[in-house]
């Protein structure tokens, strides 16, 4: 079990980029994904590598209550499904079950003050741990379930805990990503010097989290005014601030951990991207995938 790492999942925001599918949901990560939901897929990936300490950051107590209801076990329903001969659906339901030894905490970010603020808030309840921040709309379809991208990322960090590791991916257009340039993160570069864009998950060491946590109250009361993007203190500013203020005394290597070709990345953060990912999940990961494939083939033949 990974006792020294907290997995932080930001679930604030109104998910309007996924409307109308996400309308009325506490967060878009509760959208279906094959026979699971997006959040189930991310949590399962964390649990499978031994992660048990998880902090979900929400926008209100109501959202927290909705998440608790959505994630609670349903043994009675599972039993009824099996008794009715629908064991395949019962198995799918059981696959979303939270392990008994999981430690899931919830934190409220009442104002959208950015991902560095999220990390600082979450660190308050896990002060002795490093963190992995994992956006629930960043998904990896791993060819080798025993050696997922998340496992490779965490394993690389544990070999040297003086690293700030951000998942990197080659992209023709990195204008909506962050890149590393001269040892610092450049958010949404206009004239990029490389094409390795940063995505989640990312590993943030404890000293960086300590720095972000110290800035939570000054940020909230307005006495700390960092370089804001869209009125938010984003993770790039938080990491750069740590390196600029404390980097010499507490040296950490900032680097991209490249996603390899065995791991397919799927961004579900907008409606069309989510629908593409959902199609893939229905055809390759659902308990009904064979039926879905046959139906899709027949439908495409008819359309042609």
Short mmCIF file of C-alpha atoms in Angstrom, two decimals:
data_model
loop_
_atom_site.label_atom_id
_atom_site.label_comp_id
_atom_site.label_asym_id
_atom_site.label_seq_id
_atom_site.Cartn_x
_atom_site.Cartn_y
_atom_site.Cartn_z
CA UNK A 1 0.00 0.00 0.00
CA UNK A 2 1.23 3.50 -0.87
CA UNK A 3 1.04 5.05 2.60
CA UNK A 4 3.16 8.08 1.74
CA UNK A 5 1.09 9.30 -1.22
CA UNK A 6 -2.28 11.08 -1.21
CA UNK A 7 -4.25 10.90 -4.45
CA UNK A 8 -6.03 14.22 -4.95
CA UNK A 9 -8.97 14.33 -7.36
CA UNK A 10 -10.30 17.83 -8.15
CA UNK A 11 -14.07 17.63 -8.60
CA UNK A 12 -15.10 21.27 -8.41
CA UNK A 13 -16.52 23.31 -11.23
CA UNK A 14 -19.90 23.10 -12.91
CA UNK A 15 -18.86 20.81 -15.78
CA UNK A 16 -20.62 23.03 -18.32
CA UNK A 17 -18.27 21.91 -21.12
CA UNK A 18 -19.97 18.52 -20.92
CA UNK A 19 -23.54 19.86 -21.01
CA UNK A 20 -26.15 18.59 -21.58
CA UNK A 21 -24.84 15.18 -20.44
CA UNK A 22 -23.49 16.54 -17.17
CA UNK A 23 -26.41 18.86 -16.44
CA UNK A 24 -27.85 18.10 -13.02
CA UNK A 25 -24.89 15.97 -11.95
CA UNK A 26 -22.71 16.99 -8.99
CA UNK A 27 -19.72 16.67 -11.34
CA UNK A 28 -18.98 15.32 -14.82
CA UNK A 29 -16.86 12.52 -13.36
CA UNK A 30 -20.12 10.76 -12.48
CA UNK A 31 -20.91 10.41 -16.19
CA UNK A 32 -21.03 6.81 -17.45
CA UNK A 33 -17.98 5.25 -19.04
CA UNK A 34 -18.69 1.81 -20.45
CA UNK A 35 -20.01 -0.26 -17.54
CA UNK A 36 -18.54 2.18 -15.01
CA UNK A 37 -18.46 5.92 -14.47
CA UNK A 38 -15.45 8.12 -15.06
CA UNK A 39 -14.74 8.40 -11.32
CA UNK A 40 -14.97 4.61 -10.90
CA UNK A 41 -12.38 4.12 -13.63
CA UNK A 42 -9.93 6.56 -12.03
CA UNK A 43 -10.47 5.17 -8.52
CA UNK A 44 -9.98 1.60 -9.72
CA UNK A 45 -6.69 2.58 -11.34
CA UNK A 46 -5.56 4.10 -8.03
CA UNK A 47 -6.69 1.11 -5.98
CA UNK A 48 -5.05 -1.35 -8.38
CA UNK A 49 -1.57 0.12 -7.75
CA UNK A 50 -2.03 0.12 -3.98
CA UNK A 51 -3.29 3.65 -3.47
CA UNK A 52 -5.65 3.93 -0.52
CA UNK A 53 -5.44 7.57 0.60
CA UNK A 54 -7.70 9.73 -1.55
CA UNK A 55 -8.94 13.29 -1.19
CA UNK A 56 -11.81 14.44 -3.39
CA UNK A 57 -12.08 18.23 -3.60
CA UNK A 58 -15.64 19.46 -4.11
CA UNK A 59 -17.35 22.84 -4.35
CA UNK A 60 -19.85 22.42 -1.49
CA UNK A 61 -21.11 20.11 1.24
CA UNK A 62 -24.06 19.19 -0.98
CA UNK A 63 -21.68 17.94 -3.67
CA UNK A 64 -19.80 15.95 -1.03
CA UNK A 65 -23.05 14.37 0.14
CA UNK A 66 -23.91 13.50 -3.47
CA UNK A 67 -20.51 11.88 -3.96
CA UNK A 68 -20.85 9.84 -0.79
CA UNK A 69 -24.23 8.59 -1.98
CA UNK A 70 -22.87 7.81 -5.45
CA UNK A 71 -19.89 5.87 -4.12
CA UNK A 72 -21.53 3.92 -1.30
CA UNK A 73 -21.73 0.12 -1.70
CA UNK A 74 -24.95 -1.58 -2.82
CA UNK A 75 -24.72 -5.19 -1.58
CA UNK A 76 -28.50 -5.65 -1.58
CA UNK A 77 -28.79 -4.61 -5.23
CA UNK A 78 -25.85 -6.81 -6.18
CA UNK A 79 -27.49 -9.78 -4.43
CA UNK A 80 -30.79 -9.19 -6.22
CA UNK A 81 -29.02 -8.99 -9.58
CA UNK A 82 -27.27 -12.32 -8.99
CA UNK A 83 -30.50 -13.96 -7.81
CA UNK A 84 -32.16 -12.77 -11.02
CA UNK A 85 -29.42 -14.36 -13.14
CA UNK A 86 -27.87 -11.02 -14.10
CA UNK A 87 -24.44 -11.81 -12.70
CA UNK A 88 -22.63 -9.88 -15.46
CA UNK A 89 -24.31 -6.66 -14.31
CA UNK A 90 -23.67 -7.59 -10.67
CA UNK A 91 -19.98 -8.06 -11.51
CA UNK A 92 -19.90 -4.63 -13.14
CA UNK A 93 -21.47 -3.12 -10.04
CA UNK A 94 -19.01 -4.90 -7.76
CA UNK A 95 -16.09 -3.58 -9.84
CA UNK A 96 -17.05 -0.07 -8.69
CA UNK A 97 -16.91 -1.03 -5.01
CA UNK A 98 -14.55 0.91 -2.75
CA UNK A 99 -12.05 -1.34 -0.88
CA UNK A 100 -12.74 -1.54 2.84
CA UNK A 101 -9.27 -0.26 3.69
CA UNK A 102 -9.64 2.83 1.48
CA UNK A 103 -9.35 6.19 3.22
CA UNK A 104 -11.47 8.66 1.24
CA UNK A 105 -11.62 12.22 2.51
CA UNK A 106 -13.52 15.22 1.18
CA UNK A 107 -12.47 18.87 1.15
CA UNK A 108 -14.50 21.92 0.12
CA UNK A 109 -13.10 24.55 -2.23
CA UNK A 110 -15.90 27.11 -1.96
CA UNK A 111 -14.31 29.56 -4.41
CA UNK A 112 -12.64 28.59 -7.70
CA UNK A 113 -9.15 29.79 -6.76
CA UNK A 114 -7.20 27.32 -8.88
CA UNK A 115 -5.40 24.00 -8.71
CA UNK A 116 -2.58 25.19 -6.44
CA UNK A 117 -5.30 26.22 -4.00
CA UNK A 118 -6.85 22.76 -4.41
CA UNK A 119 -3.53 21.13 -3.58
CA UNK A 120 -2.98 23.35 -0.56
CA UNK A 121 -6.47 22.66 0.79
CA UNK A 122 -6.10 18.91 0.31
CA UNK A 123 -2.67 18.90 1.93
CA UNK A 124 -4.22 20.18 5.15
CA UNK A 125 -5.74 16.73 5.72
CA UNK A 126 -2.68 14.76 4.58
CA UNK A 127 0.29 16.83 5.75
CA UNK A 128 2.77 13.96 5.93
CA UNK A 129 2.31 12.73 2.36
CA UNK A 130 3.36 13.56 -1.15
CA UNK A 131 0.48 13.90 -3.61
CA UNK A 132 -0.63 12.73 -7.00
CA UNK A 133 -3.13 15.13 -8.58
CA UNK A 134 -5.32 13.27 -11.04
CA UNK A 135 -8.02 15.06 -13.03
CA UNK A 136 -10.95 12.63 -13.46
CA UNK A 137 -11.48 13.63 -17.08
CA UNK A 138 -7.95 12.49 -18.04
CA UNK A 139 -8.16 8.77 -18.77
CA UNK A 140 -5.61 6.18 -19.81
CA UNK A 141 -6.57 3.02 -21.66
CA UNK A 142 -3.69 0.76 -20.70
CA UNK A 143 -2.67 -2.18 -22.86
CA UNK A 144 -0.99 -3.78 -19.85
CA UNK A 145 -3.26 -3.48 -16.77
CA UNK A 146 -0.39 -4.72 -14.59
CA UNK A 147 1.83 -1.81 -15.57
CA UNK A 148 -0.36 1.22 -16.08
CA UNK A 149 0.81 4.75 -16.74
CA UNK A 150 -0.09 5.72 -13.18
CA UNK A 151 1.98 2.86 -11.78
CA UNK A 152 4.97 3.80 -13.93
CA UNK A 153 4.69 7.46 -12.90
CA UNK A 154 4.51 6.71 -9.16
CA UNK A 155 7.29 4.11 -9.38
CA UNK A 156 9.58 6.65 -11.08
CA UNK A 157 8.90 9.19 -8.33
CA UNK A 158 9.54 6.74 -5.50
CA UNK A 159 13.03 6.12 -6.87
CA UNK A 160 13.81 9.82 -6.29
CA UNK A 161 11.41 11.85 -4.15
CA UNK A 162 13.18 15.08 -5.07
CA UNK A 163 11.26 15.24 -8.34
CA UNK A 164 8.20 17.18 -9.46
CA UNK A 165 6.81 14.85 -12.12
CA UNK A 166 4.18 15.92 -14.63
CA UNK A 167 2.84 13.57 -17.26
CA UNK A 168 4.11 14.75 -20.63
CA UNK A 169 2.77 13.99 -24.07
CA UNK A 170 4.01 15.01 -27.51
CA UNK A 171 1.48 17.30 -29.17
CA UNK A 172 1.50 19.33 -32.36
CA UNK A 173 -0.34 22.10 -30.54
CA UNK A 174 0.62 22.77 -26.90
CA UNK A 175 -1.11 26.16 -26.71
CA UNK A 176 -3.56 24.80 -24.13
CA UNK A 177 -0.96 22.92 -22.11
CA UNK A 178 2.06 23.75 -19.97
CA UNK A 179 5.62 23.09 -21.12
CA UNK A 180 8.94 23.16 -19.29
CA UNK A 181 11.32 25.90 -20.38
CA UNK A 182 14.53 26.83 -18.54
CA UNK A 183 13.51 24.82 -15.51
CA UNK A 184 10.11 26.48 -15.10
CA UNK A 185 6.58 25.78 -16.31
CA UNK A 186 5.16 27.97 -19.07
CA UNK A 187 1.36 27.88 -19.13
CA UNK A 188 -0.28 28.03 -22.58
CA UNK A 189 2.90 29.08 -24.44
CA UNK A 190 2.45 31.36 -27.43
CA UNK A 191 5.85 30.51 -28.91
CA UNK A 192 6.68 27.05 -27.55
CA UNK A 193 10.29 25.89 -27.51
CA UNK A 194 9.16 22.25 -27.38
CA UNK A 195 6.05 20.20 -27.96
CA UNK A 196 5.83 18.16 -24.78
CA UNK A 197 2.61 19.29 -23.14
CA UNK A 198 1.79 18.63 -19.50
CA UNK A 199 -1.32 16.71 -18.46
CA UNK A 200 -2.38 14.81 -15.37
CA UNK A 201 -1.63 12.80 -13.36
CA UNK A 202 1.28 14.61 -11.76
CA UNK A 203 3.31 13.98 -8.61
CA UNK A 204 3.80 16.91 -6.25
CA UNK A 205 6.33 16.33 -3.42
CA UNK A 206 5.51 17.24 0.16
CA UNK A 207 7.75 20.38 0.34
CA UNK A 208 5.90 21.88 -2.63
CA UNK A 209 2.57 21.04 -0.99
CA UNK A 210 3.75 22.63 2.26
CA UNK A 211 4.47 25.83 0.32
CA UNK A 212 1.03 25.75 -1.34
CA UNK A 213 -0.71 25.06 1.97
CA UNK A 214 0.97 28.08 3.58
CA UNK A 215 -0.51 30.27 0.84
CA UNK A 216 -4.12 29.08 1.21
CA UNK A 217 -5.29 31.65 3.76
CA UNK A 218 -3.33 34.60 2.27
CA UNK A 219 -4.78 33.71 -1.14
CA UNK A 220 -8.31 33.57 0.25
CA UNK A 221 -8.07 36.87 2.13
CA UNK A 222 -6.34 38.66 -0.75
CA UNK A 223 -3.00 39.34 0.92
CA UNK A 224 -1.23 36.93 -1.44
CA UNK A 225 -1.56 37.96 -5.07
CA UNK A 226 0.29 35.58 -7.37
CA UNK A 227 0.36 35.75 -11.15
CA UNK A 228 -3.19 34.66 -11.78
CA UNK A 229 -4.62 33.07 -14.92
CA UNK A 230 -8.34 33.67 -15.11
CA UNK A 231 -8.37 34.72 -11.43
CA UNK A 232 -6.96 31.32 -10.38
CA UNK A 233 -3.67 30.26 -8.81
CA UNK A 234 -2.96 27.33 -11.09
CA UNK A 235 -0.54 24.50 -10.39
CA UNK A 236 2.06 25.95 -12.77
CA UNK A 237 2.25 29.17 -10.74
CA UNK A 238 2.37 27.21 -7.50
CA UNK A 239 5.25 25.03 -8.65
CA UNK A 240 7.15 27.97 -10.14
CA UNK A 241 6.61 29.96 -6.95
CA UNK A 242 8.10 27.16 -4.86
CA UNK A 243 11.10 26.82 -7.16
CA UNK A 244 11.70 30.58 -7.21
CA UNK A 245 11.32 31.10 -3.45
CA UNK A 246 12.74 27.88 -2.04
CA UNK A 247 14.35 26.02 -4.90
CA UNK A 248 17.94 26.74 -3.90
CA UNK A 249 17.43 25.66 -0.29
CA UNK A 250 15.28 22.67 -1.22
CA UNK A 251 16.31 21.58 -4.72
CA UNK A 252 13.80 19.57 -6.71
CA UNK A 253 14.01 18.50 -10.33
CA UNK A 254 11.07 19.58 -12.44
CA UNK A 255 10.53 17.22 -15.34
CA UNK A 256 7.99 15.70 -17.69
CA UNK A 257 7.38 11.97 -17.38
CA UNK A 258 6.53 10.95 -20.91
CA UNK A 259 3.47 8.84 -21.56
CA UNK A 260 4.60 5.87 -23.61
CA UNK A 261 2.83 4.45 -26.65
CA UNK A 262 1.34 1.54 -24.68
CA UNK A 263 -1.00 3.91 -22.87
CA UNK A 264 -3.74 5.59 -24.90
CA UNK A 265 -4.73 8.96 -23.46
CA UNK A 266 -8.34 10.12 -23.66
CA UNK A 267 -9.42 13.62 -22.63
CA UNK A 268 -13.12 13.61 -21.69
CA UNK A 269 -13.26 17.27 -20.69
CA UNK A 270 -15.61 18.42 -23.47
CA UNK A 271 -18.81 16.94 -24.88
CA UNK A 272 -17.40 15.61 -28.20
CA UNK A 273 -14.25 14.24 -26.52
CA UNK A 274 -16.35 12.54 -23.86
CA UNK A 275 -18.62 10.98 -26.48
CA UNK A 276 -15.59 9.63 -28.38
CA UNK A 277 -14.26 8.08 -25.17
CA UNK A 278 -17.67 6.67 -24.33
CA UNK A 279 -17.90 5.02 -27.75
CA UNK A 280 -14.54 3.37 -27.19
CA UNK A 281 -15.55 2.22 -23.72
CA UNK A 282 -18.83 0.77 -24.94
CA UNK A 283 -17.10 -1.17 -27.72
CA UNK A 284 -14.06 -2.39 -25.81
CA UNK A 285 -14.70 -2.26 -22.04
CA UNK A 286 -18.41 -2.73 -21.38
CA UNK A 287 -19.80 -6.05 -20.14
CA UNK A 288 -22.00 -5.80 -23.24
CA UNK A 289 -19.10 -5.02 -25.61
CA UNK A 290 -19.77 -8.00 -27.92
CA UNK A 291 -23.41 -6.98 -28.32
CA UNK A 292 -22.42 -3.35 -28.81
CA UNK A 293 -19.87 -4.25 -31.50
CA UNK A 294 -22.39 -6.38 -33.38
CA UNK A 295 -25.00 -3.65 -33.16
CA UNK A 296 -22.54 -0.95 -34.28
CA UNK A 297 -21.38 -3.04 -37.22
CA UNK A 298 -24.94 -3.72 -38.34
CA UNK A 299 -25.84 -0.08 -37.93
CA UNK A 300 -22.84 1.14 -39.93
CA UNK A 301 -23.56 -1.36 -42.68
CA UNK A 302 -27.11 -0.08 -42.85
CA UNK A 303 -26.00 3.56 -42.95
CA UNK A 304 -23.55 2.85 -45.78
#
